[in-house]
Amino acid sequence: MIRHIVLYRLKESAAGREKAENARLMKKKLEALNGRIDGLHAPWDGLDDDTKFRCSTDDSLFKFSFEGNDSTLTLEPEYKDKMSVIYEDRVEIFFSPDTLMSHYYGAEMDPAGRVLDYQAEYYRQFDYTWGFKTLKYTGDIKEGHYTVSGSIDLNELRELGLRLEEGFYMGVFRADYRKDGSVNWYSAVITDDETADFHKPDMLFKAILKK
């Protein structure tokens, strides 16, 4: 049985209301329901993109997919280990049981089928020796375009403390590198931050698994 994940809209920040000159910051931080996000945002660079994120579940799996355009696809030519993903184009998904990010779990995936996964504690205390036990995913690269799709067992997410039917917290992100090493960082939520930092509670949104 397919079940939808409702992604809850978050209110605009007080700082955003004060900065009325910037109309973009007056938008809702997240405008997506029923497991659909169309477009990510890089307000620190004044950019938006057309990345599509989808998620749903069946009786046993959390399923997700990313689809994005990329004319400057950058992958590490001398891949050594999972840490090489840091220097690549990739999409990212975070899971946290709470808004504090006291414990959270990330998977950063390139379209070549490689992943940097970890557990972490706020602020930026990473354990890279950890990894998802049941994460499965594939990437597909075409000219100017790539997709990443995969799944994680619902039981594993529950073991990590996520209250799927009551509410948990997610982040959805993308790193878009250029050949010269510059990068634009995109997020599903719009913040008032002047620089990108995904490892902060205000980068998350609430999700609930609905029958």
PDB file of C-alpha atoms in Angstrom:
ATOM      1  CA  MET A   1       0.000   0.000   0.000  1.00  0.00           C
ATOM      2  CA  ILE A   2       1.417   3.362  -1.026  1.00  0.00           C
ATOM      3  CA  ARG A   3       1.326   5.996   1.695  1.00  0.00           C
ATOM      4  CA  HIS A   4       2.061   9.680   1.251  1.00  0.00           C
ATOM      5  CA  ILE A   5       4.457  11.722   3.328  1.00  0.00           C
ATOM      6  CA  VAL A   6       2.993  15.132   4.062  1.00  0.00           C
ATOM      7  CA  LEU A   7       5.647  17.839   4.107  1.00  0.00           C
ATOM      8  CA  TYR A   8       4.435  20.682   6.276  1.00  0.00           C
ATOM      9  CA  ARG A   9       4.780  24.296   5.274  1.00  0.00           C
ATOM     10  CA  LEU A  10       6.775  26.461   7.650  1.00  0.00           C
ATOM     11  CA  LYS A  11       6.027  30.089   8.399  1.00  0.00           C
ATOM     12  CA  GLU A  12       8.248  32.857   7.139  1.00  0.00           C
ATOM     13  CA  SER A  13      10.744  34.120   9.694  1.00  0.00           C
ATOM     14  CA  ALA A  14      10.375  37.338  11.641  1.00  0.00           C
ATOM     15  CA  ALA A  15      13.601  38.578  10.104  1.00  0.00           C
ATOM     16  CA  GLY A  16      12.128  37.899   6.691  1.00  0.00           C
ATOM     17  CA  ARG A  17       9.098  40.051   7.486  1.00  0.00           C
ATOM     18  CA  GLU A  18      11.383  42.872   8.557  1.00  0.00           C
ATOM     19  CA  LYS A  19      13.261  42.629   5.273  1.00  0.00           C
ATOM     20  CA  ALA A  20      10.217  43.456   3.187  1.00  0.00           C
ATOM     21  CA  GLU A  21      12.434  44.863   0.457  1.00  0.00           C
ATOM     22  CA  ASN A  22      13.358  41.298  -0.442  1.00  0.00           C
ATOM     23  CA  ALA A  23      10.067  39.832  -1.638  1.00  0.00           C
ATOM     24  CA  ARG A  24      11.509  36.359  -1.926  1.00  0.00           C
ATOM     25  CA  LEU A  25      12.006  36.075   1.828  1.00  0.00           C
ATOM     26  CA  MET A  26       8.304  36.709   2.300  1.00  0.00           C
ATOM     27  CA  LYS A  27       7.448  33.456   0.573  1.00  0.00           C
ATOM     28  CA  LYS A  28       6.680  30.376   2.610  1.00  0.00           C
ATOM     29  CA  LYS A  29       9.837  28.530   3.518  1.00  0.00           C
ATOM     30  CA  LEU A  30       8.448  25.367   2.017  1.00  0.00           C
ATOM     31  CA  GLU A  31       5.661  25.039  -0.506  1.00  0.00           C
ATOM     32  CA  ALA A  32       5.204  21.304  -0.863  1.00  0.00           C
ATOM     33  CA  LEU A  33       2.636  18.718   0.154  1.00  0.00           C
ATOM     34  CA  ASN A  34       2.214  14.983  -0.352  1.00  0.00           C
ATOM     35  CA  GLY A  35       5.881  14.227  -0.803  1.00  0.00           C
ATOM     36  CA  ARG A  36       6.550  16.729  -3.599  1.00  0.00           C
ATOM     37  CA  ILE A  37       9.081  19.539  -3.744  1.00  0.00           C
ATOM     38  CA  ASP A  38       9.465  21.418  -7.012  1.00  0.00           C
ATOM     39  CA  GLY A  39      12.491  23.674  -6.955  1.00  0.00           C
ATOM     40  CA  LEU A  40      15.226  24.370  -4.401  1.00  0.00           C
ATOM     41  CA  HIS A  41      16.580  27.723  -3.267  1.00  0.00           C
ATOM     42  CA  ALA A  42      19.927  29.430  -2.692  1.00  0.00           C
ATOM     43  CA  PRO A  43      18.917  32.816  -1.213  1.00  0.00           C
ATOM     44  CA  TRP A  44      22.541  33.524  -0.206  1.00  0.00           C
ATOM     45  CA  ASP A  45      23.331  33.532  -3.954  1.00  0.00           C
ATOM     46  CA  GLY A  46      20.007  34.963  -5.146  1.00  0.00           C
ATOM     47  CA  LEU A  47      19.239  31.742  -7.049  1.00  0.00           C
ATOM     48  CA  ASP A  48      16.506  29.149  -7.451  1.00  0.00           C
ATOM     49  CA  ASP A  49      16.709  25.894  -9.394  1.00  0.00           C
ATOM     50  CA  ASP A  50      14.271  23.348 -10.790  1.00  0.00           C
ATOM     51  CA  THR A  51      15.295  20.258  -8.824  1.00  0.00           C
ATOM     52  CA  LYS A  52      12.389  17.905  -8.218  1.00  0.00           C
ATOM     53  CA  PHE A  53      12.224  15.808  -5.029  1.00  0.00           C
ATOM     54  CA  ARG A  54       9.653  13.090  -4.408  1.00  0.00           C
ATOM     55  CA  CYS A  55       9.105  10.755  -1.462  1.00  0.00           C
ATOM     56  CA  SER A  56       6.542   8.156  -0.440  1.00  0.00           C
ATOM     57  CA  THR A  57       6.394   4.814   1.350  1.00  0.00           C
ATOM     58  CA  ASP A  58       4.958   1.363   0.914  1.00  0.00           C
ATOM     59  CA  ASP A  59       4.535  -1.123   3.758  1.00  0.00           C
ATOM     60  CA  SER A  60       8.275  -1.436   4.350  1.00  0.00           C
ATOM     61  CA  LEU A  61      10.266   1.258   2.520  1.00  0.00           C
ATOM     62  CA  PHE A  62      10.792   5.008   2.508  1.00  0.00           C
ATOM     63  CA  LYS A  63      11.287   5.802  -1.173  1.00  0.00           C
ATOM     64  CA  PHE A  64      12.798   8.975  -2.588  1.00  0.00           C
ATOM     65  CA  SER A  65      13.987  10.482  -5.841  1.00  0.00           C
ATOM     66  CA  PHE A  66      15.772  13.610  -7.023  1.00  0.00           C
ATOM     67  CA  GLU A  67      15.769  14.951 -10.563  1.00  0.00           C
ATOM     68  CA  GLY A  68      17.893  17.901 -11.582  1.00  0.00           C
ATOM     69  CA  ASN A  69      19.420  19.701 -14.523  1.00  0.00           C
ATOM     70  CA  ASP A  70      23.181  20.203 -14.487  1.00  0.00           C
ATOM     71  CA  SER A  71      25.285  21.531 -17.361  1.00  0.00           C
ATOM     72  CA  THR A  72      28.507  21.458 -15.309  1.00  0.00           C
ATOM     73  CA  LEU A  73      28.395  17.981 -13.757  1.00  0.00           C
ATOM     74  CA  THR A  74      31.420  17.584 -11.501  1.00  0.00           C
ATOM     75  CA  LEU A  75      32.520  14.186 -10.176  1.00  0.00           C
ATOM     76  CA  GLU A  76      35.758  13.244  -8.431  1.00  0.00           C
ATOM     77  CA  PRO A  77      37.937  11.534 -11.083  1.00  0.00           C
ATOM     78  CA  GLU A  78      40.149   9.857  -8.458  1.00  0.00           C
ATOM     79  CA  TYR A  79      37.511   8.608  -6.051  1.00  0.00           C
ATOM     80  CA  LYS A  80      39.168   7.165  -2.926  1.00  0.00           C
ATOM     81  CA  ASP A  81      36.473   6.723  -0.306  1.00  0.00           C
ATOM     82  CA  LYS A  82      33.157   8.184   0.836  1.00  0.00           C
ATOM     83  CA  MET A  83      34.799  11.468   1.797  1.00  0.00           C
ATOM     84  CA  SER A  84      35.520  12.146  -1.890  1.00  0.00           C
ATOM     85  CA  VAL A  85      31.816  12.926  -2.327  1.00  0.00           C
ATOM     86  CA  ILE A  86      32.423  16.239  -0.534  1.00  0.00           C
ATOM     87  CA  TYR A  87      33.965  17.636  -3.733  1.00  0.00           C
ATOM     88  CA  GLU A  88      31.211  16.492  -6.098  1.00  0.00           C
ATOM     89  CA  ASP A  89      27.813  17.426  -7.408  1.00  0.00           C
ATOM     90  CA  ARG A  90      25.329  15.687  -5.156  1.00  0.00           C
ATOM     91  CA  VAL A  91      21.917  15.666  -3.548  1.00  0.00           C
ATOM     92  CA  GLU A  92      21.387  15.318   0.185  1.00  0.00           C
ATOM     93  CA  ILE A  93      18.691  14.152   2.558  1.00  0.00           C
ATOM     94  CA  PHE A  94      18.707  14.577   6.350  1.00  0.00           C
ATOM     95  CA  PHE A  95      16.542  12.875   8.970  1.00  0.00           C
ATOM     96  CA  SER A  96      16.140  14.076  12.560  1.00  0.00           C
ATOM     97  CA  PRO A  97      13.772  12.922  15.322  1.00  0.00           C
ATOM     98  CA  ASP A  98      13.466  16.484  16.628  1.00  0.00           C
ATOM     99  CA  THR A  99      13.912  20.135  15.736  1.00  0.00           C
ATOM    100  CA  LEU A 100      17.110  20.458  17.769  1.00  0.00           C
ATOM    101  CA  MET A 101      19.192  18.106  15.595  1.00  0.00           C
ATOM    102  CA  SER A 102      20.475  16.556  18.806  1.00  0.00           C
ATOM    103  CA  HIS A 103      20.953  13.431  16.697  1.00  0.00           C
ATOM    104  CA  TYR A 104      20.479  13.429  12.948  1.00  0.00           C
ATOM    105  CA  TYR A 105      21.405  11.295   9.964  1.00  0.00           C
ATOM    106  CA  GLY A 106      22.536  12.334   6.524  1.00  0.00           C
ATOM    107  CA  ALA A 107      23.031  10.762   3.116  1.00  0.00           C
ATOM    108  CA  GLU A 108      24.836  12.812   0.472  1.00  0.00           C
ATOM    109  CA  MET A 109      24.609  11.020  -2.880  1.00  0.00           C
ATOM    110  CA  ASP A 110      26.290  11.682  -6.201  1.00  0.00           C
ATOM    111  CA  PRO A 111      24.714  10.526  -9.476  1.00  0.00           C
ATOM    112  CA  ALA A 112      27.521   8.016 -10.055  1.00  0.00           C
ATOM    113  CA  GLY A 113      26.228   5.739  -7.286  1.00  0.00           C
ATOM    114  CA  ARG A 114      28.417   6.868  -4.382  1.00  0.00           C
ATOM    115  CA  VAL A 115      27.286   8.085  -0.986  1.00  0.00           C
ATOM    116  CA  LEU A 116      28.658   9.953   2.006  1.00  0.00           C
ATOM    117  CA  ASP A 117      26.452   8.938   4.939  1.00  0.00           C
ATOM    118  CA  TYR A 118      26.910   9.732   8.613  1.00  0.00           C
ATOM    119  CA  GLN A 119      25.296  10.367  11.945  1.00  0.00           C
ATOM    120  CA  ALA A 120      25.820  13.725  13.604  1.00  0.00           C
ATOM    121  CA  GLU A 121      24.995  15.914  16.568  1.00  0.00           C
ATOM    122  CA  TYR A 122      24.417  19.645  16.483  1.00  0.00           C
ATOM    123  CA  TYR A 123      26.655  21.497  15.831  1.00  0.00           C
ATOM    124  CA  ARG A 124      28.642  19.678  13.082  1.00  0.00           C
ATOM    125  CA  GLN A 125      29.829  16.791  15.245  1.00  0.00           C
ATOM    126  CA  PHE A 126      30.047  14.116  12.563  1.00  0.00           C
ATOM    127  CA  ASP A 127      30.607  10.380  12.838  1.00  0.00           C
ATOM    128  CA  TYR A 128      31.624   9.281   9.352  1.00  0.00           C
ATOM    129  CA  THR A 129      32.226   5.686  10.469  1.00  0.00           C
ATOM    130  CA  TRP A 130      28.446   5.290  10.709  1.00  0.00           C
ATOM    131  CA  GLY A 131      26.291   4.421   7.722  1.00  0.00           C
ATOM    132  CA  PHE A 132      22.710   3.502   6.862  1.00  0.00           C
ATOM    133  CA  LYS A 133      22.251  -0.262   6.967  1.00  0.00           C
ATOM    134  CA  THR A 134      19.472  -0.466   4.395  1.00  0.00           C
ATOM    135  CA  LEU A 135      20.075   2.509   2.093  1.00  0.00           C
ATOM    136  CA  LYS A 136      19.846   1.471  -1.552  1.00  0.00           C
ATOM    137  CA  TYR A 137      20.028   3.917  -4.401  1.00  0.00           C
ATOM    138  CA  THR A 138      21.048   4.400  -7.994  1.00  0.00           C
ATOM    139  CA  GLY A 139      22.003   7.350 -10.133  1.00  0.00           C
ATOM    140  CA  ASP A 140      21.422   7.986 -13.807  1.00  0.00           C
ATOM    141  CA  ILE A 141      23.404  10.552 -15.793  1.00  0.00           C
ATOM    142  CA  LYS A 142      22.332  12.034 -19.107  1.00  0.00           C
ATOM    143  CA  GLU A 143      23.671  15.075 -20.901  1.00  0.00           C
ATOM    144  CA  GLY A 144      22.737  18.110 -18.832  1.00  0.00           C
ATOM    145  CA  HIS A 145      20.597  16.089 -16.452  1.00  0.00           C
ATOM    146  CA  TYR A 146      20.763  13.486 -13.686  1.00  0.00           C
ATOM    147  CA  THR A 147      18.497  11.551 -11.347  1.00  0.00           C
ATOM    148  CA  VAL A 148      19.072   9.850  -8.016  1.00  0.00           C
ATOM    149  CA  SER A 149      16.501   7.458  -6.560  1.00  0.00           C
ATOM    150  CA  GLY A 150      16.532   5.032  -3.665  1.00  0.00           C
ATOM    151  CA  SER A 151      14.993   3.661  -0.500  1.00  0.00           C
ATOM    152  CA  ILE A 152      15.579   3.063   3.212  1.00  0.00           C
ATOM    153  CA  ASP A 153      13.735   0.502   5.343  1.00  0.00           C
ATOM    154  CA  LEU A 154      11.064   2.096   7.515  1.00  0.00           C
ATOM    155  CA  ASN A 155      12.139  -0.109  10.416  1.00  0.00           C
ATOM    156  CA  GLU A 156      15.631   1.364  10.292  1.00  0.00           C
ATOM    157  CA  LEU A 157      14.244   4.891  10.414  1.00  0.00           C
ATOM    158  CA  ARG A 158      12.124   3.938  13.416  1.00  0.00           C
ATOM    159  CA  GLU A 159      15.187   2.441  15.122  1.00  0.00           C
ATOM    160  CA  LEU A 160      16.880   5.812  14.642  1.00  0.00           C
ATOM    161  CA  GLY A 161      14.113   7.421  16.700  1.00  0.00           C
ATOM    162  CA  LEU A 162      11.935   8.836  13.910  1.00  0.00           C
ATOM    163  CA  ARG A 163       8.257   8.875  14.869  1.00  0.00           C
ATOM    164  CA  LEU A 164       7.025   8.469  11.338  1.00  0.00           C
ATOM    165  CA  GLU A 165       3.296   8.655  12.006  1.00  0.00           C
ATOM    166  CA  GLU A 166       3.560  11.393  14.644  1.00  0.00           C
ATOM    167  CA  GLY A 167       6.094  13.646  12.986  1.00  0.00           C
ATOM    168  CA  PHE A 168       9.796  13.811  12.198  1.00  0.00           C
ATOM    169  CA  TYR A 169      12.084  16.303  10.482  1.00  0.00           C
ATOM    170  CA  MET A 170      13.811  16.242   7.128  1.00  0.00           C
ATOM    171  CA  GLY A 171      16.166  18.335   5.066  1.00  0.00           C
ATOM    172  CA  VAL A 172      16.515  18.235   1.283  1.00  0.00           C
ATOM    173  CA  PHE A 173      19.542  19.832  -0.346  1.00  0.00           C
ATOM    174  CA  ARG A 174      21.744  19.976  -3.420  1.00  0.00           C
ATOM    175  CA  ALA A 175      25.353  20.947  -4.120  1.00  0.00           C
ATOM    176  CA  ASP A 176      25.940  22.219  -7.666  1.00  0.00           C
ATOM    177  CA  TYR A 177      29.655  22.425  -8.439  1.00  0.00           C
ATOM    178  CA  ARG A 178      31.427  24.151 -11.318  1.00  0.00           C
ATOM    179  CA  LYS A 179      34.574  22.945 -13.023  1.00  0.00           C
ATOM    180  CA  ASP A 180      36.526  25.761 -11.342  1.00  0.00           C
ATOM    181  CA  GLY A 181      35.563  24.436  -7.896  1.00  0.00           C
ATOM    182  CA  SER A 182      32.922  27.055  -7.106  1.00  0.00           C
ATOM    183  CA  VAL A 183      29.611  25.760  -5.806  1.00  0.00           C
ATOM    184  CA  ASN A 184      26.011  26.814  -5.270  1.00  0.00           C
ATOM    185  CA  TRP A 185      24.210  25.290  -2.292  1.00  0.00           C
ATOM    186  CA  TYR A 186      20.453  24.755  -2.629  1.00  0.00           C
ATOM    187  CA  SER A 187      17.878  23.971   0.065  1.00  0.00           C
ATOM    188  CA  ALA A 188      14.170  23.131   0.204  1.00  0.00           C
ATOM    189  CA  VAL A 189      13.624  25.940   2.707  1.00  0.00           C
ATOM    190  CA  ILE A 190      14.373  29.620   2.364  1.00  0.00           C
ATOM    191  CA  THR A 191      16.194  31.238   5.268  1.00  0.00           C
ATOM    192  CA  ASP A 192      17.568  34.695   5.971  1.00  0.00           C
ATOM    193  CA  ASP A 193      21.119  33.358   6.252  1.00  0.00           C
ATOM    194  CA  GLU A 194      23.761  35.220   4.268  1.00  0.00           C
ATOM    195  CA  THR A 195      25.821  32.060   3.739  1.00  0.00           C
ATOM    196  CA  ALA A 196      24.796  28.444   3.266  1.00  0.00           C
ATOM    197  CA  ASP A 197      24.911  26.058   6.218  1.00  0.00           C
ATOM    198  CA  PHE A 198      22.623  23.034   6.061  1.00  0.00           C
ATOM    199  CA  HIS A 199      23.552  21.704   9.503  1.00  0.00           C
ATOM    200  CA  LYS A 200      21.214  24.003  11.426  1.00  0.00           C
ATOM    201  CA  PRO A 201      17.690  23.341  12.721  1.00  0.00           C
ATOM    202  CA  ASP A 202      16.078  26.057  10.599  1.00  0.00           C
ATOM    203  CA  MET A 203      17.047  24.110   7.469  1.00  0.00           C
ATOM    204  CA  LEU A 204      14.676  21.260   8.378  1.00  0.00           C
ATOM    205  CA  PHE A 205      10.950  20.855   7.736  1.00  0.00           C
ATOM    206  CA  LYS A 206       8.365  18.647   9.406  1.00  0.00           C
ATOM    207  CA  ALA A 207       7.093  15.459   7.754  1.00  0.00           C
ATOM    208  CA  ILE A 208       4.401  12.987   8.755  1.00  0.00           C
ATOM    209  CA  LEU A 209       3.591   9.617   7.245  1.00  0.00           C
ATOM    210  CA  LYS A 210      -0.101   9.474   6.336  1.00  0.00           C
ATOM    211  CA  LYS A 211      -2.146   6.459   5.321  1.00  0.00           C
TER     212      LYS A 211
END
